[in-house]
mmCIF file of C-alpha atoms in Angstrom:
data_model
loop_
_atom_site.group_PDB
_atom_site.id
_atom_site.type_symbol
_atom_site.label_atom_id
_atom_site.label_comp_id
_atom_site.label_asym_id
_atom_site.label_seq_id
_atom_site.Cartn_x
_atom_site.Cartn_y
_atom_site.Cartn_z
ATOM 1 C CA UNK D 81 0.000 0.000 0.000
ATOM 2 C CA UNK D 82 1.508 3.339 -0.984
ATOM 3 C CA UNK D 83 1.912 5.717 1.912
ATOM 4 C CA UNK D 84 0.240 9.093 1.815
ATOM 5 C CA UNK D 85 2.658 11.928 2.442
ATOM 6 C CA UNK D 86 1.394 14.785 4.537
ATOM 7 C CA UNK D 87 4.480 16.832 3.608
ATOM 8 C CA UNK D 88 3.683 17.041 -0.095
ATOM 9 C CA UNK D 89 2.082 20.227 -1.380
ATOM 10 C CA UNK D 90 -1.508 19.363 -2.328
ATOM 11 C CA UNK D 91 -3.018 20.482 -5.617
ATOM 12 C CA UNK D 92 -6.743 20.068 -6.226
ATOM 13 C CA UNK D 93 -7.361 18.979 -9.807
ATOM 14 C CA UNK D 94 -9.694 21.336 -11.693
ATOM 15 C CA UNK D 95 -12.822 19.310 -12.268
ATOM 16 C CA UNK D 96 -14.981 22.056 -13.735
ATOM 17 C CA UNK D 97 -16.889 25.093 -12.568
ATOM 18 C CA UNK D 98 -19.581 23.026 -10.824
ATOM 19 C CA UNK D 99 -16.993 21.286 -8.624
ATOM 20 C CA UNK D 100 -16.712 23.858 -5.852
ATOM 21 C CA UNK D 101 -15.159 23.570 -2.388
ATOM 22 C CA UNK D 102 -18.691 23.110 -1.044
ATOM 23 C CA UNK D 103 -19.426 20.286 -3.522
ATOM 24 C CA UNK D 104 -16.133 18.595 -2.577
ATOM 25 C CA UNK D 105 -16.911 18.817 1.147
ATOM 26 C CA UNK D 106 -20.374 17.372 0.518
ATOM 27 C CA UNK D 107 -18.864 14.525 -1.564
ATOM 28 C CA UNK D 108 -16.488 13.680 1.289
ATOM 29 C CA UNK D 109 -19.033 13.741 4.119
ATOM 30 C CA UNK D 110 -22.577 13.099 2.821
ATOM 31 C CA UNK D 111 -24.303 10.291 4.681
ATOM 32 C CA UNK D 112 -25.480 7.634 2.212
ATOM 33 C CA UNK D 113 -26.897 5.244 4.803
ATOM 34 C CA UNK D 114 -23.843 3.106 5.539
ATOM 35 C CA UNK D 115 -23.365 2.156 9.192
ATOM 36 C CA UNK D 116 -20.218 0.395 10.364
ATOM 37 C CA UNK D 117 -20.499 0.710 14.143
ATOM 38 C CA UNK D 118 -20.994 3.298 16.873
ATOM 39 C CA UNK D 119 -18.467 6.112 16.554
ATOM 40 C CA UNK D 120 -17.567 5.785 20.268
ATOM 41 C CA UNK D 121 -16.623 2.153 19.703
ATOM 42 C CA UNK D 122 -14.358 2.638 16.706
ATOM 43 C CA UNK D 123 -12.766 5.615 18.472
ATOM 44 C CA UNK D 124 -11.977 3.359 21.457
ATOM 45 C CA UNK D 125 -10.625 0.404 19.453
ATOM 46 C CA UNK D 126 -6.885 -0.261 19.366
ATOM 47 C CA UNK D 127 -4.548 -1.809 16.832
ATOM 48 C CA UNK D 128 -2.399 -4.751 18.002
ATOM 49 C CA UNK D 129 0.472 -2.306 18.699
ATOM 50 C CA UNK D 130 -1.761 -0.274 21.049
ATOM 51 C CA UNK D 131 -2.240 2.671 18.696
ATOM 52 C CA UNK D 132 -5.802 3.884 18.089
ATOM 53 C CA UNK D 133 -7.556 1.946 15.324
ATOM 54 C CA UNK D 134 -8.394 5.235 13.568
ATOM 55 C CA UNK D 135 -4.775 6.513 13.786
ATOM 56 C CA UNK D 136 -3.604 8.757 10.961
ATOM 57 C CA UNK D 137 -7.051 8.733 9.328
ATOM 58 C CA UNK D 138 -6.622 5.066 8.367
ATOM 59 C CA UNK D 139 -3.797 6.003 5.996
ATOM 60 C CA UNK D 140 -2.320 2.511 6.477
ATOM 61 C CA UNK D 141 -5.175 1.260 4.269
ATOM 62 C CA UNK D 142 -4.751 4.037 1.712
ATOM 63 C CA UNK D 143 -7.590 6.258 2.930
ATOM 64 C CA UNK D 144 -6.931 9.973 2.668
ATOM 65 C CA UNK D 145 -7.109 12.463 5.535
ATOM 66 C CA UNK D 146 -10.067 14.846 5.467
ATOM 67 C CA UNK D 147 -8.911 18.161 6.890
ATOM 68 C CA UNK D 148 -12.508 19.334 7.328
ATOM 69 C CA UNK D 149 -13.986 16.194 8.921
ATOM 70 C CA UNK D 150 -16.142 16.485 11.997
ATOM 71 C CA UNK D 151 -15.155 14.910 14.227
ATOM 72 C CA UNK D 152 -11.523 15.497 13.330
ATOM 73 C CA UNK D 153 -9.428 12.574 12.165
ATOM 74 C CA UNK D 154 -11.931 10.833 9.923
ATOM 75 C CA UNK D 155 -10.714 10.000 6.421
ATOM 76 C CA UNK D 156 -12.285 11.258 3.217
ATOM 77 C CA UNK D 157 -15.553 9.387 2.711
ATOM 78 C CA UNK D 158 -16.102 8.348 6.315
ATOM 79 C CA UNK D 159 -19.363 9.734 7.634
ATOM 80 C CA UNK D 160 -21.111 10.199 10.956
ATOM 81 C CA UNK D 161 -24.870 9.931 11.337
ATOM 82 C CA UNK D 162 -27.420 9.138 14.024
ATOM 83 C CA UNK D 163 -28.056 5.464 14.616
ATOM 84 C CA UNK D 164 -29.449 3.098 17.206
ATOM 85 C CA UNK D 165 -26.336 3.515 19.395
ATOM 86 C CA UNK D 166 -26.024 7.297 19.003
ATOM 87 C CA UNK D 167 -23.552 8.594 16.446
ATOM 88 C CA UNK D 168 -22.419 5.881 14.045
ATOM 89 C CA UNK D 169 -19.533 5.833 11.598
ATOM 90 C CA UNK D 170 -20.151 4.818 8.020
ATOM 91 C CA UNK D 171 -18.659 5.274 4.566
ATOM 92 C CA UNK D 172 -19.745 6.843 1.324
ATOM 93 C CA UNK D 173 -18.519 6.519 -2.262
ATOM 94 C CA UNK D 174 -15.703 9.046 -1.895
ATOM 95 C CA UNK D 175 -13.819 6.768 0.553
ATOM 96 C CA UNK D 176 -12.926 4.505 -2.367
ATOM 97 C CA UNK D 177 -13.267 7.044 -5.175
ATOM 98 C CA UNK D 178 -10.843 9.788 -4.220
ATOM 99 C CA UNK D 179 -7.202 9.397 -5.105
ATOM 100 C CA UNK D 180 -4.009 11.229 -4.373
ATOM 101 C CA UNK D 181 -1.053 10.851 -6.717
ATOM 102 C CA UNK D 182 2.292 12.306 -5.688
ATOM 103 C CA UNK D 183 4.909 13.470 -8.161
ATOM 104 C CA UNK D 184 8.019 15.547 -7.451
ATOM 105 C CA UNK D 185 6.804 16.607 -4.015
ATOM 106 C CA UNK D 186 3.327 17.613 -5.190
ATOM 107 C CA UNK D 187 0.189 15.687 -4.260
ATOM 108 C CA UNK D 188 -2.557 15.802 -6.873
ATOM 109 C CA UNK D 189 -6.011 15.112 -5.441
ATOM 110 C CA UNK D 190 -8.492 13.544 -7.867
ATOM 111 C CA UNK D 191 -12.112 13.381 -6.733
ATOM 112 C CA UNK D 192 -14.181 10.587 -8.278
ATOM 113 C CA UNK D 193 -11.169 8.599 -9.434
ATOM 114 C CA UNK D 194 -10.334 5.072 -8.371
ATOM 115 C CA UNK D 195 -8.775 5.068 -4.922
ATOM 116 C CA UNK D 196 -5.901 2.879 -3.913
ATOM 117 C CA UNK D 197 -7.354 1.468 -0.720
ATOM 118 C CA UNK D 198 -7.169 -1.901 0.992
ATOM 119 C CA UNK D 199 -10.757 -2.358 2.131
ATOM 120 C CA UNK D 200 -10.153 -6.073 2.722
ATOM 121 C CA UNK D 201 -7.440 -5.406 5.324
ATOM 122 C CA UNK D 202 -9.579 -2.683 6.910
ATOM 123 C CA UNK D 203 -12.399 -5.230 7.413
ATOM 124 C CA UNK D 204 -10.023 -7.950 8.654
ATOM 125 C CA UNK D 205 -8.331 -5.623 11.139
ATOM 126 C CA UNK D 206 -11.683 -4.314 12.372
ATOM 127 C CA UNK D 207 -12.769 -7.929 12.951
ATOM 128 C CA UNK D 208 -9.530 -8.701 14.837
ATOM 129 C CA UNK D 209 -9.717 -5.537 16.969
ATOM 130 C CA UNK D 210 -13.271 -6.239 18.102
ATOM 131 C CA UNK D 211 -12.406 -9.905 18.749
ATOM 132 C CA UNK D 212 -9.561 -8.749 21.011
ATOM 133 C CA UNK D 213 -11.984 -6.573 22.986
ATOM 134 C CA UNK D 214 -14.265 -9.584 23.469
ATOM 135 C CA UNK D 215 -11.554 -12.128 24.333
ATOM 136 C CA UNK D 216 -9.007 -10.122 26.332
ATOM 137 C CA UNK D 217 -10.195 -8.934 29.756
ATOM 138 C CA UNK D 218 -7.780 -5.976 29.947
ATOM 139 C CA UNK D 219 -8.595 -4.919 26.390
ATOM 140 C CA UNK D 220 -12.300 -4.920 27.250
ATOM 141 C CA UNK D 221 -11.700 -2.961 30.463
ATOM 142 C CA UNK D 222 -9.737 -0.313 28.540
ATOM 143 C CA UNK D 223 -12.368 -0.252 25.780
ATOM 144 C CA UNK D 224 -15.239 0.094 28.273
ATOM 145 C CA UNK D 225 -13.459 2.939 30.072
ATOM 146 C CA UNK D 226 -12.901 4.746 26.752
ATOM 147 C CA UNK D 227 -16.517 4.242 25.637
ATOM 148 C CA UNK D 228 -18.335 4.754 28.944
ATOM 149 C CA UNK D 229 -15.981 6.944 30.963
ATOM 150 C CA UNK D 230 -13.825 6.367 34.054
ATOM 151 C CA UNK D 231 -16.603 5.637 36.555
ATOM 152 C CA UNK D 232 -18.200 2.784 34.668
ATOM 153 C CA UNK D 233 -20.383 0.368 36.626
ATOM 154 C CA UNK D 234 -20.345 -3.416 36.293
ATOM 155 C CA UNK D 235 -23.893 -3.263 34.941
ATOM 156 C CA UNK D 236 -22.885 -0.750 32.266
ATOM 157 C CA UNK D 237 -19.869 -2.887 31.306
ATOM 158 C CA UNK D 238 -22.099 -5.949 31.036
ATOM 159 C CA UNK D 239 -24.566 -4.082 28.825
ATOM 160 C CA UNK D 240 -21.724 -2.818 26.610
ATOM 161 C CA UNK D 241 -20.212 -6.290 26.297
ATOM 162 C CA UNK D 242 -23.597 -7.702 25.226
ATOM 163 C CA UNK D 243 -23.982 -4.933 22.643
ATOM 164 C CA UNK D 244 -20.472 -5.517 21.236
ATOM 165 C CA UNK D 245 -21.122 -9.281 21.057
ATOM 166 C CA UNK D 246 -24.440 -8.627 19.304
ATOM 167 C CA UNK D 247 -22.614 -6.450 16.735
ATOM 168 C CA UNK D 248 -19.664 -8.818 16.366
ATOM 169 C CA UNK D 249 -21.406 -12.152 15.845
ATOM 170 C CA UNK D 250 -23.153 -11.319 12.545
ATOM 171 C CA UNK D 251 -20.197 -9.216 11.320
ATOM 172 C CA UNK D 252 -17.632 -11.928 12.083
ATOM 173 C CA UNK D 253 -19.864 -14.731 10.767
ATOM 174 C CA UNK D 254 -20.636 -12.947 7.498
ATOM 175 C CA UNK D 255 -17.040 -11.879 7.067
ATOM 176 C CA UNK D 256 -15.712 -15.425 7.420
ATOM 177 C CA UNK D 257 -18.567 -17.268 5.676
ATOM 178 C CA UNK D 258 -17.985 -15.139 2.600
ATOM 179 C CA UNK D 259 -14.414 -16.403 2.467
ATOM 180 C CA UNK D 260 -12.711 -13.172 3.457
ATOM 181 C CA UNK D 261 -9.196 -13.599 4.711
ATOM 182 C CA UNK D 262 -6.513 -11.029 5.246
ATOM 183 C CA UNK D 263 -3.989 -11.203 2.392
#
């Protein structure tokens, strides 16, 4: 996976008079109905090395940072909308259809082009991170504290664990029944 340089000067490709800064922002953030999981959960998840799962706007999978995202740190094409568990993170088309090509220290941003992302590894790592929360007592304790706050009760932790299991079982089952494996 090519790394995305934050040091390169970024040039926005002219895509016509209709493609304004407002249209670009809308393309990057418009909710199209996708729901991955509660935003609090993905914000609390860790990578195996202990870094936040969402570190560096998921650049390790080829996703591009969105300097105008709210909340900060979401990549281009990752959205936040209301769901059954409060705010939920999702994706829209621009996550996989925005590309940055770097040449001689200049980064050219192409909206609507084919992205160079590793969605398969994103899904596999998300599966592994949630599995760790459900199978490692300390990982769950840290996760629960991050999601629920420092004065979490046993009852609240139990309720959270049930909710995470309820999310994980169909996700994990579908992911593995469809033959997905990390490359």
